[in-house]
Amino acid sequence: MWQHGGKSDKRSMMYKGHEHARLYDFAYPRLLATGTLLLLLALLSGCAGTAMESYRQKDYKGALREFRAENDPEGEFAIGVMHYKGEGVARDPVVAATWFRLAAGHGHAGAQYNLGLLYLKGEGVARDLNEAAHWFRLAAEQKNVKACYNLGLMYARGEGVARARGEAARWMRLAAEQGHVRARIDLAFMYLKGDGVARDRGEAFHWMHEAAGQGDGEAELLVGLMYARGIGVAKDRGEAVAWLRKAADQGFSPAERYLKELGESETEKP
């Protein structure tokens, strides 16, 4: 959901190369209004009907006409997306928000999520974090994974809702269980710190390992360090080297430093 810049300098923790008591200092990611609206095909792919067929063929005017004729939440959501993107009509976030609100009121989770993002960004509507949290909650209650993550962040920071670490952890877990990489990393941090959950290094390792298994370079780096230092898992130099190399291959420069500390280097790959 949230876009993060850079490979290592703008991440949500600071790496501590010579600190054994704690792996890193943890701070929640800054809640940025840089989310991406759910795209039409991403949500409606697999749906049948003449409206979707017209849309896929880029007959946007025909698709708009047919979506209006459908008179249901999916069509309302689709019309909102098309107005937001300027497909078949002039781009207009205000009109998009009107259609998202209509679909959201009819229970469409994607529209609820999109409306939350518009309120978070102040695009097409006046910026209102309370409204953003409201719509994210409705979508999250339908297990919309991005809404779960965003709501967790808002609880973590007390933005749009009262700050509540336990609620942050609850929504993060719901997102993590659905495979959201960033949520898995943040949940691992929370278990390591005992922040909103009971401190549990084994759970911290579990969720970090899950994220690393999805190819996230930051998680690969941290899993390597956890293996190297025996944090939440038995020490295993071979596993540490393997994960640190994966992170280094993705351009995470701290991984190369830790490989050297382990007596390895990128030039010594088998």
CSV table of N, CA and C in Angstrom, one decimal, residues 7-160:
chain,number,residue,atom,x,y,z
A,7,LYS,N,16.5,2.0,-1.0
A,7,LYS,CA,16.7,0.6,-0.7
A,7,LYS,C,16.9,0.5,0.8
A,8,SER,N,17.6,1.4,1.5
A,8,SER,CA,17.9,1.2,2.9
A,8,SER,C,17.8,2.4,3.7
A,9,ASP,N,18.0,3.6,3.1
A,9,ASP,CA,18.2,4.8,4.0
A,9,ASP,C,16.8,5.4,4.4
A,10,LYS,N,15.7,5.0,3.8
A,10,LYS,CA,14.4,5.5,4.2
A,10,LYS,C,13.5,4.4,4.7
A,11,ARG,N,14.1,3.4,5.3
A,11,ARG,CA,13.3,2.3,5.8
A,11,ARG,C,12.9,2.6,7.2
A,12,SER,N,12.1,1.7,7.8
A,12,SER,CA,11.4,2.0,9.1
A,12,SER,C,12.2,1.7,10.3
A,13,MET,N,13.5,1.3,10.1
A,13,MET,CA,14.3,1.0,11.3
A,13,MET,C,15.7,1.4,10.9
A,14,MET,N,16.6,1.5,12.0
A,14,MET,CA,18.0,1.8,11.8
A,14,MET,C,18.7,0.6,12.2
A,15,TYR,N,19.6,0.1,11.3
A,15,TYR,CA,20.3,-1.1,11.6
A,15,TYR,C,21.5,-0.8,12.5
A,16,LYS,N,21.7,-1.7,13.5
A,16,LYS,CA,22.7,-1.6,14.5
A,16,LYS,C,23.7,-2.7,14.3
A,17,GLY,N,24.8,-2.4,13.6
A,17,GLY,CA,25.8,-3.4,13.3
A,17,GLY,C,26.4,-4.1,14.4
A,18,HIS,N,26.7,-3.4,15.5
A,18,HIS,CA,27.4,-4.0,16.6
A,18,HIS,C,26.6,-4.1,17.9
A,19,GLU,N,25.3,-4.1,17.8
A,19,GLU,CA,24.5,-4.2,19.0
A,19,GLU,C,23.9,-5.6,19.1
A,20,HIS,N,24.1,-6.2,20.2
A,20,HIS,CA,23.7,-7.6,20.4
A,20,HIS,C,22.4,-7.7,21.2
A,21,ALA,N,22.1,-6.7,22.1
A,21,ALA,CA,20.9,-6.8,22.9
A,21,ALA,C,19.7,-6.6,22.1
A,22,ARG,N,19.8,-5.7,21.1
A,22,ARG,CA,18.6,-5.4,20.3
A,22,ARG,C,19.1,-5.4,18.8
A,23,LEU,N,18.2,-5.9,18.0
A,23,LEU,CA,18.6,-6.0,16.5
A,23,LEU,C,18.5,-4.6,15.9
A,24,TYR,N,17.6,-3.8,16.3
A,24,TYR,CA,17.4,-2.5,15.7
A,24,TYR,C,16.5,-1.6,16.5
A,25,ASP,N,16.5,-0.4,16.3
A,25,ASP,CA,15.5,0.5,16.9
A,25,ASP,C,14.3,0.6,15.9
A,26,PHE,N,13.1,0.5,16.5
A,26,PHE,CA,11.9,0.4,15.7
A,26,PHE,C,11.1,1.6,15.8
A,27,ALA,N,10.6,2.1,14.6
A,27,ALA,CA,9.6,3.1,14.6
A,27,ALA,C,8.6,2.8,13.5
A,28,TYR,N,7.4,3.0,13.7
A,28,TYR,CA,6.4,2.7,12.6
A,28,TYR,C,6.7,3.5,11.4
A,29,PRO,N,6.3,3.0,10.2
A,29,PRO,CA,6.5,3.8,9.0
A,29,PRO,C,5.6,5.0,9.1
A,30,ARG,N,6.1,6.1,8.5
A,30,ARG,CA,5.4,7.3,8.5
A,30,ARG,C,4.2,7.2,7.6
A,31,LEU,N,3.0,7.6,8.1
A,31,LEU,CA,1.8,7.4,7.3
A,31,LEU,C,1.8,8.4,6.2
A,32,LEU,N,2.0,8.0,5.0
A,32,LEU,CA,2.1,8.9,3.8
A,32,LEU,C,0.9,8.8,3.0
A,33,ALA,N,0.4,9.9,2.4
A,33,ALA,CA,-0.7,9.9,1.5
A,33,ALA,C,-0.2,9.5,0.1
A,34,THR,N,0.4,8.4,-0.1
A,34,THR,CA,0.9,8.0,-1.4
A,34,THR,C,0.3,6.6,-1.8
A,35,GLY,N,-0.8,6.3,-1.2
A,35,GLY,CA,-1.4,5.0,-1.6
A,35,GLY,C,-1.9,5.0,-3.0
A,36,THR,N,-2.1,3.9,-3.6
A,36,THR,CA,-2.6,3.7,-4.9
A,36,THR,C,-4.0,3.2,-4.9
A,37,LEU,N,-4.9,3.9,-5.7
A,37,LEU,CA,-6.2,3.5,-5.7
A,37,LEU,C,-6.3,2.1,-6.4
A,38,LEU,N,-7.3,1.3,-5.9
A,38,LEU,CA,-7.5,0.0,-6.5
A,38,LEU,C,-7.9,0.2,-8.0
A,39,LEU,N,-7.3,-0.5,-8.9
A,39,LEU,CA,-7.6,-0.3,-10.3
A,39,LEU,C,-8.7,-1.2,-10.7
A,40,LEU,N,-9.4,-0.8,-11.7
A,40,LEU,CA,-10.6,-1.5,-12.2
A,40,LEU,C,-10.3,-3.0,-12.5
A,41,LEU,N,-9.4,-3.2,-13.4
A,41,LEU,CA,-9.1,-4.6,-13.8
A,41,LEU,C,-8.6,-5.5,-12.7
A,42,ALA,N,-7.8,-4.8,-11.8
A,42,ALA,CA,-7.2,-5.6,-10.7
A,42,ALA,C,-8.3,-6.2,-9.8
A,43,LEU,N,-9.4,-5.5,-9.7
A,43,LEU,CA,-10.5,-6.0,-8.8
A,43,LEU,C,-11.6,-6.7,-9.6
A,44,LEU,N,-11.8,-6.4,-10.8
A,44,LEU,CA,-12.9,-7.0,-11.6
A,44,LEU,C,-12.5,-8.0,-12.6
A,45,SER,N,-11.2,-8.3,-12.6
A,45,SER,CA,-10.7,-9.3,-13.6
A,45,SER,C,-11.4,-10.6,-13.3
A,46,GLY,N,-11.9,-11.3,-14.3
A,46,GLY,CA,-12.6,-12.5,-14.1
A,46,GLY,C,-14.1,-12.3,-14.1
A,47,CYS,N,-14.5,-11.0,-14.0
A,47,CYS,CA,-15.9,-10.8,-14.0
A,47,CYS,C,-16.4,-10.8,-15.5
A,48,ALA,N,-17.6,-11.3,-15.7
A,48,ALA,CA,-18.1,-11.3,-17.1
A,48,ALA,C,-19.0,-10.1,-17.3
A,49,GLY,N,-19.5,-10.0,-18.5
A,49,GLY,CA,-20.5,-9.0,-18.8
A,49,GLY,C,-20.0,-8.1,-19.9
A,50,THR,N,-20.9,-7.4,-20.6
A,50,THR,CA,-20.6,-6.6,-21.8
A,50,THR,C,-19.8,-5.4,-21.3
A,51,ALA,N,-20.1,-4.8,-20.1
A,51,ALA,CA,-19.4,-3.6,-19.6
A,51,ALA,C,-17.9,-3.9,-19.5
A,52,MET,N,-17.5,-5.0,-18.9
A,52,MET,CA,-16.1,-5.4,-18.7
A,52,MET,C,-15.5,-5.7,-20.0
A,53,GLU,N,-16.2,-6.3,-20.9
A,53,GLU,CA,-15.6,-6.6,-22.2
A,53,GLU,C,-15.3,-5.3,-23.0
A,54,SER,N,-16.2,-4.4,-22.9
A,54,SER,CA,-16.0,-3.1,-23.5
A,54,SER,C,-14.8,-2.4,-22.9
A,55,TYR,N,-14.7,-2.5,-21.6
A,55,TYR,CA,-13.6,-1.8,-20.9
A,55,TYR,C,-12.2,-2.5,-21.3
A,56,ARG,N,-12.2,-3.8,-21.4
A,56,ARG,CA,-11.0,-4.5,-21.8
A,56,ARG,C,-10.6,-4.1,-23.2
A,57,GLN,N,-11.5,-3.8,-24.0
A,57,GLN,CA,-11.3,-3.4,-25.4
A,57,GLN,C,-11.0,-1.9,-25.6
A,58,LYS,N,-11.0,-1.2,-24.4
A,58,LYS,CA,-10.8,0.2,-24.3
A,58,LYS,C,-11.9,1.0,-25.0
A,59,ASP,N,-13.1,0.4,-25.1
A,59,ASP,CA,-14.2,1.2,-25.5
A,59,ASP,C,-14.8,1.8,-24.2
A,60,TYR,N,-14.2,2.9,-23.7
A,60,TYR,CA,-14.5,3.4,-22.4
A,60,TYR,C,-15.9,4.1,-22.4
A,61,LYS,N,-16.3,4.8,-23.5
A,61,LYS,CA,-17.6,5.4,-23.5
A,61,LYS,C,-18.7,4.3,-23.4
A,62,GLY,N,-18.5,3.3,-24.2
A,62,GLY,CA,-19.4,2.2,-24.1
A,62,GLY,C,-19.4,1.5,-22.8
A,63,ALA,N,-18.3,1.3,-22.2
A,63,ALA,CA,-18.2,0.7,-20.9
A,63,ALA,C,-18.9,1.6,-19.8
A,64,LEU,N,-18.7,2.9,-19.9
A,64,LEU,CA,-19.4,3.8,-18.9
A,64,LEU,C,-20.9,3.6,-19.1
A,65,ARG,N,-21.4,3.6,-20.3
A,65,ARG,CA,-22.8,3.5,-20.5
A,65,ARG,C,-23.4,2.2,-20.0
A,66,GLU,N,-22.6,1.1,-20.2
A,66,GLU,CA,-23.1,-0.2,-19.7
A,66,GLU,C,-22.9,-0.4,-18.2
A,67,PHE,N,-21.9,0.2,-17.6
A,67,PHE,CA,-21.8,0.2,-16.2
A,67,PHE,C,-22.9,0.9,-15.5
A,68,ARG,N,-23.3,2.1,-16.1
A,68,ARG,CA,-24.5,2.8,-15.5
A,68,ARG,C,-25.7,2.0,-15.6
A,69,ALA,N,-25.9,1.3,-16.7
A,69,ALA,CA,-27.1,0.4,-16.9
A,69,ALA,C,-27.2,-0.7,-15.9
A,70,GLU,N,-26.0,-1.2,-15.4
A,70,GLU,CA,-26.0,-2.3,-14.5
A,70,GLU,C,-26.6,-1.9,-13.2
A,71,ASN,N,-26.4,-0.6,-12.8
A,71,ASN,CA,-27.1,-0.1,-11.6
A,71,ASN,C,-26.8,-1.0,-10.3
A,72,ASP,N,-25.5,-1.3,-10.1
A,72,ASP,CA,-25.2,-2.1,-9.0
A,72,ASP,C,-23.8,-1.6,-8.4
A,73,PRO,N,-23.4,-2.1,-7.2
A,73,PRO,CA,-22.2,-1.5,-6.6
A,73,PRO,C,-20.9,-1.7,-7.4
A,74,GLU,N,-20.8,-2.9,-8.2
A,74,GLU,CA,-19.7,-3.1,-9.0
A,74,GLU,C,-19.6,-2.0,-10.1
A,75,GLY,N,-20.7,-1.8,-10.7
A,75,GLY,CA,-20.8,-0.7,-11.8
A,75,GLY,C,-20.5,0.6,-11.2
A,76,GLU,N,-21.0,1.0,-10.0
A,76,GLU,CA,-20.7,2.3,-9.4
A,76,GLU,C,-19.2,2.4,-9.1
A,77,PHE,N,-18.6,1.3,-8.6
A,77,PHE,CA,-17.2,1.4,-8.3
A,77,PHE,C,-16.4,1.6,-9.6
A,78,ALA,N,-16.8,0.8,-10.7
A,78,ALA,CA,-16.1,1.0,-11.9
A,78,ALA,C,-16.2,2.4,-12.5
A,79,ILE,N,-17.4,3.0,-12.4
A,79,ILE,CA,-17.5,4.3,-12.9
A,79,ILE,C,-16.6,5.3,-12.1
A,80,GLY,N,-16.5,5.1,-10.8
A,80,GLY,CA,-15.7,5.9,-10.0
A,80,GLY,C,-14.2,5.8,-10.4
A,81,VAL,N,-13.8,4.6,-10.7
A,81,VAL,CA,-12.4,4.4,-11.1
A,81,VAL,C,-12.1,5.1,-12.5
A,82,MET,N,-13.1,5.0,-13.4
A,82,MET,CA,-12.9,5.6,-14.7
A,82,MET,C,-12.9,7.1,-14.6
A,83,HIS,N,-13.7,7.7,-13.8
A,83,HIS,CA,-13.6,9.1,-13.6
A,83,HIS,C,-12.3,9.5,-12.9
A,84,TYR,N,-11.8,8.7,-12.0
A,84,TYR,CA,-10.6,9.0,-11.3
A,84,TYR,C,-9.4,9.0,-12.3
A,85,LYS,N,-9.4,7.9,-13.2
A,85,LYS,CA,-8.4,7.8,-14.2
A,85,LYS,C,-8.5,8.6,-15.5
A,86,GLY,N,-9.7,9.1,-15.7
A,86,GLY,CA,-10.0,9.9,-16.9
A,86,GLY,C,-10.1,9.0,-18.1
A,87,GLU,N,-10.9,7.9,-18.0
A,87,GLU,CA,-11.1,7.0,-19.1
A,87,GLU,C,-12.5,7.1,-19.6
A,88,GLY,N,-12.6,7.7,-20.8
A,88,GLY,CA,-13.9,7.9,-21.4
A,88,GLY,C,-14.5,9.2,-21.0
A,89,VAL,N,-13.9,9.9,-20.0
A,89,VAL,CA,-14.4,11.2,-19.5
A,89,VAL,C,-13.2,12.0,-19.0
A,90,ALA,N,-13.4,13.2,-18.8
A,90,ALA,CA,-12.3,14.0,-18.2
A,90,ALA,C,-12.0,13.6,-16.8
A,91,ARG,N,-10.7,13.5,-16.5
A,91,ARG,CA,-10.4,13.0,-15.1
A,91,ARG,C,-10.9,14.0,-14.1
A,92,ASP,N,-11.7,13.4,-13.1
A,92,ASP,CA,-12.3,14.3,-12.1
A,92,ASP,C,-12.4,13.5,-10.8
A,93,PRO,N,-11.5,13.7,-9.9
A,93,PRO,CA,-11.5,13.0,-8.6
A,93,PRO,C,-12.8,13.4,-7.8
A,94,VAL,N,-13.4,14.5,-8.0
A,94,VAL,CA,-14.6,14.9,-7.2
A,94,VAL,C,-15.7,14.0,-7.6
A,95,VAL,N,-15.9,13.8,-8.9
A,95,VAL,CA,-16.9,12.9,-9.4
A,95,VAL,C,-16.6,11.5,-9.0
A,96,ALA,N,-15.3,11.1,-9.1
A,96,ALA,CA,-14.9,9.8,-8.7
A,96,ALA,C,-15.3,9.5,-7.3
A,97,ALA,N,-15.1,10.5,-6.4
A,97,ALA,CA,-15.4,10.3,-5.0
A,97,ALA,C,-16.9,10.1,-4.8
A,98,THR,N,-17.7,10.8,-5.6
A,98,THR,CA,-19.2,10.7,-5.5
A,98,THR,C,-19.6,9.2,-5.8
A,99,TRP,N,-19.0,8.7,-6.9
A,99,TRP,CA,-19.4,7.3,-7.3
A,99,TRP,C,-18.8,6.3,-6.3
A,100,PHE,N,-17.6,6.5,-5.8
A,100,PHE,CA,-17.1,5.6,-4.7
A,100,PHE,C,-18.0,5.6,-3.5
A,101,ARG,N,-18.4,6.8,-3.1
A,101,ARG,CA,-19.3,6.9,-1.9
A,101,ARG,C,-20.6,6.1,-2.1
A,102,LEU,N,-21.1,6.2,-3.4
A,102,LEU,CA,-22.4,5.5,-3.7
A,102,LEU,C,-22.1,4.0,-3.5
A,103,ALA,N,-21.0,3.5,-4.1
A,103,ALA,CA,-20.7,2.1,-4.1
A,103,ALA,C,-20.4,1.7,-2.6
A,104,ALA,N,-19.6,2.5,-1.9
A,104,ALA,CA,-19.2,2.2,-0.6
A,104,ALA,C,-20.5,2.1,0.3
A,105,GLY,N,-21.4,3.0,0.1
A,105,GLY,CA,-22.7,2.9,0.9
A,105,GLY,C,-23.4,1.6,0.7
A,106,HIS,N,-23.2,1.0,-0.5
A,106,HIS,CA,-23.8,-0.2,-0.8
A,106,HIS,C,-23.0,-1.4,-0.4
A,107,GLY,N,-21.9,-1.1,0.3
A,107,GLY,CA,-21.1,-2.2,0.9
A,107,GLY,C,-19.9,-2.7,0.1
A,108,HIS,N,-19.5,-2.0,-1.0
A,108,HIS,CA,-18.4,-2.4,-1.8
A,108,HIS,C,-17.1,-2.1,-1.2
A,109,ALA,N,-16.3,-3.2,-0.8
A,109,ALA,CA,-15.1,-3.0,0.0
A,109,ALA,C,-14.1,-2.2,-0.8
A,110,GLY,N,-13.9,-2.4,-2.1
A,110,GLY,CA,-12.9,-1.7,-2.8
A,110,GLY,C,-13.3,-0.2,-2.9
A,111,ALA,N,-14.5,0.1,-3.0
A,111,ALA,CA,-14.9,1.5,-3.0
A,111,ALA,C,-14.7,2.2,-1.6
A,112,GLN,N,-15.0,1.4,-0.6
A,112,GLN,CA,-14.7,1.9,0.8
A,112,GLN,C,-13.2,2.2,1.0
A,113,TYR,N,-12.4,1.3,0.5
A,113,TYR,CA,-10.9,1.5,0.6
A,113,TYR,C,-10.5,2.8,-0.2
A,114,ASN,N,-11.0,2.9,-1.5
A,114,ASN,CA,-10.6,4.0,-2.3
A,114,ASN,C,-11.1,5.3,-1.7
A,115,LEU,N,-12.3,5.3,-1.1
A,115,LEU,CA,-12.8,6.5,-0.5
A,115,LEU,C,-12.0,6.9,0.7
A,116,GLY,N,-11.5,5.9,1.4
A,116,GLY,CA,-10.6,6.2,2.5
A,116,GLY,C,-9.3,6.8,2.1
A,117,LEU,N,-8.8,6.3,1.0
A,117,LEU,CA,-7.6,6.9,0.4
A,117,LEU,C,-7.8,8.4,0.0
A,118,LEU,N,-8.9,8.6,-0.7
A,118,LEU,CA,-9.2,10.0,-1.1
A,118,LEU,C,-9.3,10.9,0.1
A,119,TYR,N,-9.9,10.5,1.2
A,119,TYR,CA,-10.0,11.3,2.4
A,119,TYR,C,-8.6,11.5,3.0
A,120,LEU,N,-7.8,10.4,2.9
A,120,LEU,CA,-6.4,10.5,3.5
A,120,LEU,C,-5.6,11.5,2.7
A,121,LYS,N,-5.8,11.5,1.4
A,121,LYS,CA,-5.0,12.4,0.5
A,121,LYS,C,-5.6,13.8,0.3
A,122,GLY,N,-6.9,13.9,0.6
A,122,GLY,CA,-7.5,15.2,0.3
A,122,GLY,C,-7.7,15.4,-1.2
A,123,GLU,N,-8.0,14.3,-1.9
A,123,GLU,CA,-8.2,14.4,-3.3
A,123,GLU,C,-9.6,14.1,-3.7
A,124,GLY,N,-10.3,15.1,-4.2
A,124,GLY,CA,-11.7,15.0,-4.6
A,124,GLY,C,-12.6,15.2,-3.4
A,125,VAL,N,-12.0,15.3,-2.2
A,125,VAL,CA,-12.8,15.6,-1.0
A,125,VAL,C,-11.8,16.4,-0.1
A,126,ALA,N,-12.4,17.0,0.9
A,126,ALA,CA,-11.5,17.7,1.9
A,126,ALA,C,-10.8,16.6,2.7
A,127,ARG,N,-9.5,16.9,3.0
A,127,ARG,CA,-8.7,15.9,3.7
A,127,ARG,C,-9.3,15.7,5.1
A,128,ASP,N,-9.6,14.5,5.5
A,128,ASP,CA,-10.2,14.2,6.8
A,128,ASP,C,-9.8,12.9,7.3
A,129,LEU,N,-8.9,12.8,8.2
A,129,LEU,CA,-8.4,11.5,8.7
A,129,LEU,C,-9.4,10.7,9.4
A,130,ASN,N,-10.3,11.4,10.1
A,130,ASN,CA,-11.4,10.6,10.7
A,130,ASN,C,-12.3,9.9,9.7
A,131,GLU,N,-12.6,10.5,8.6
A,131,GLU,CA,-13.3,9.9,7.5
A,131,GLU,C,-12.5,8.8,6.9
A,132,ALA,N,-11.2,9.0,6.7
A,132,ALA,CA,-10.4,8.0,6.1
A,132,ALA,C,-10.4,6.8,7.0
A,133,ALA,N,-10.2,6.9,8.3
A,133,ALA,CA,-10.2,5.8,9.2
A,133,ALA,C,-11.6,5.1,9.2
A,134,HIS,N,-12.7,5.8,9.1
A,134,HIS,CA,-14.0,5.3,9.0
A,134,HIS,C,-14.2,4.3,7.8
A,135,TRP,N,-13.8,4.8,6.7
A,135,TRP,CA,-14.0,4.0,5.5
A,135,TRP,C,-13.0,2.8,5.4
A,136,PHE,N,-11.7,3.1,5.9
A,136,PHE,CA,-10.8,1.9,6.0
A,136,PHE,C,-11.4,0.8,6.9
A,137,ARG,N,-12.0,1.2,8.0
A,137,ARG,CA,-12.5,0.3,8.9
A,137,ARG,C,-13.6,-0.6,8.3
A,138,LEU,N,-14.5,0.1,7.5
A,138,LEU,CA,-15.6,-0.7,6.9
A,138,LEU,C,-15.0,-1.7,5.9
A,139,ALA,N,-14.0,-1.2,5.1
A,139,ALA,CA,-13.4,-2.1,4.2
A,139,ALA,C,-12.6,-3.2,4.9
A,140,ALA,N,-11.9,-2.9,6.0
A,140,ALA,CA,-11.1,-3.9,6.7
A,140,ALA,C,-12.0,-4.9,7.3
A,141,GLU,N,-13.2,-4.5,7.8
A,141,GLU,CA,-14.1,-5.5,8.4
A,141,GLU,C,-14.6,-6.5,7.3
A,142,GLN,N,-14.4,-6.2,6.0
A,142,GLN,CA,-14.6,-7.2,5.0
A,142,GLN,C,-13.3,-7.8,4.5
A,143,LYS,N,-12.3,-7.7,5.3
A,143,LYS,CA,-11.0,-8.3,5.1
A,143,LYS,C,-10.3,-7.8,3.9
A,144,ASN,N,-10.5,-6.5,3.5
A,144,ASN,CA,-9.7,-5.9,2.5
A,144,ASN,C,-8.3,-5.7,3.0
A,145,VAL,N,-7.3,-6.3,2.4
A,145,VAL,CA,-6.0,-6.4,3.0
A,145,VAL,C,-5.3,-5.1,3.2
A,146,LYS,N,-5.5,-4.2,2.1
A,146,LYS,CA,-4.8,-2.9,2.2
A,146,LYS,C,-5.5,-2.0,3.3
A,147,ALA,N,-6.8,-2.2,3.4
A,147,ALA,CA,-7.5,-1.4,4.4
A,147,ALA,C,-7.1,-1.8,5.8
A,148,CYS,N,-6.9,-3.2,6.0
A,148,CYS,CA,-6.5,-3.7,7.3
A,148,CYS,C,-5.1,-3.1,7.6
A,149,TYR,N,-4.2,-3.0,6.7
A,149,TYR,CA,-2.9,-2.5,7.0
A,149,TYR,C,-3.0,-1.0,7.3
A,150,ASN,N,-3.7,-0.2,6.4
A,150,ASN,CA,-3.8,1.2,6.7
A,150,ASN,C,-4.4,1.5,8.0
A,151,LEU,N,-5.5,0.8,8.4
A,151,LEU,CA,-6.1,1.0,9.7
A,151,LEU,C,-5.1,0.7,10.8
A,152,GLY,N,-4.4,-0.3,10.6
A,152,GLY,CA,-3.3,-0.7,11.6
A,152,GLY,C,-2.4,0.5,11.8
A,153,LEU,N,-1.9,1.1,10.7
A,153,LEU,CA,-1.0,2.2,10.8
A,153,LEU,C,-1.6,3.4,11.5
A,154,MET,N,-2.9,3.6,11.2
A,154,MET,CA,-3.6,4.8,11.8
A,154,MET,C,-3.7,4.6,13.3
A,155,TYR,N,-4.0,3.4,13.7
A,155,TYR,CA,-4.0,3.1,15.2
A,155,TYR,C,-2.6,3.3,15.8
A,156,ALA,N,-1.6,2.8,15.1
A,156,ALA,CA,-0.3,2.9,15.6
A,156,ALA,C,0.2,4.4,15.8
A,157,ARG,N,-0.3,5.2,14.9
A,157,ARG,CA,0.1,6.6,15.0
A,157,ARG,C,-0.9,7.6,15.7
A,158,GLY,N,-2.1,7.0,15.9
A,158,GLY,CA,-3.2,7.9,16.5
A,158,GLY,C,-3.6,8.9,15.5
A,159,GLU,N,-3.8,8.6,14.2
A,159,GLU,CA,-4.2,9.5,13.2
A,159,GLU,C,-5.6,9.1,12.7
A,160,GLY,N,-6.6,9.9,13.0
A,160,GLY,CA,-7.9,9.6,12.6
A,160,GLY,C,-8.7,8.8,13.7
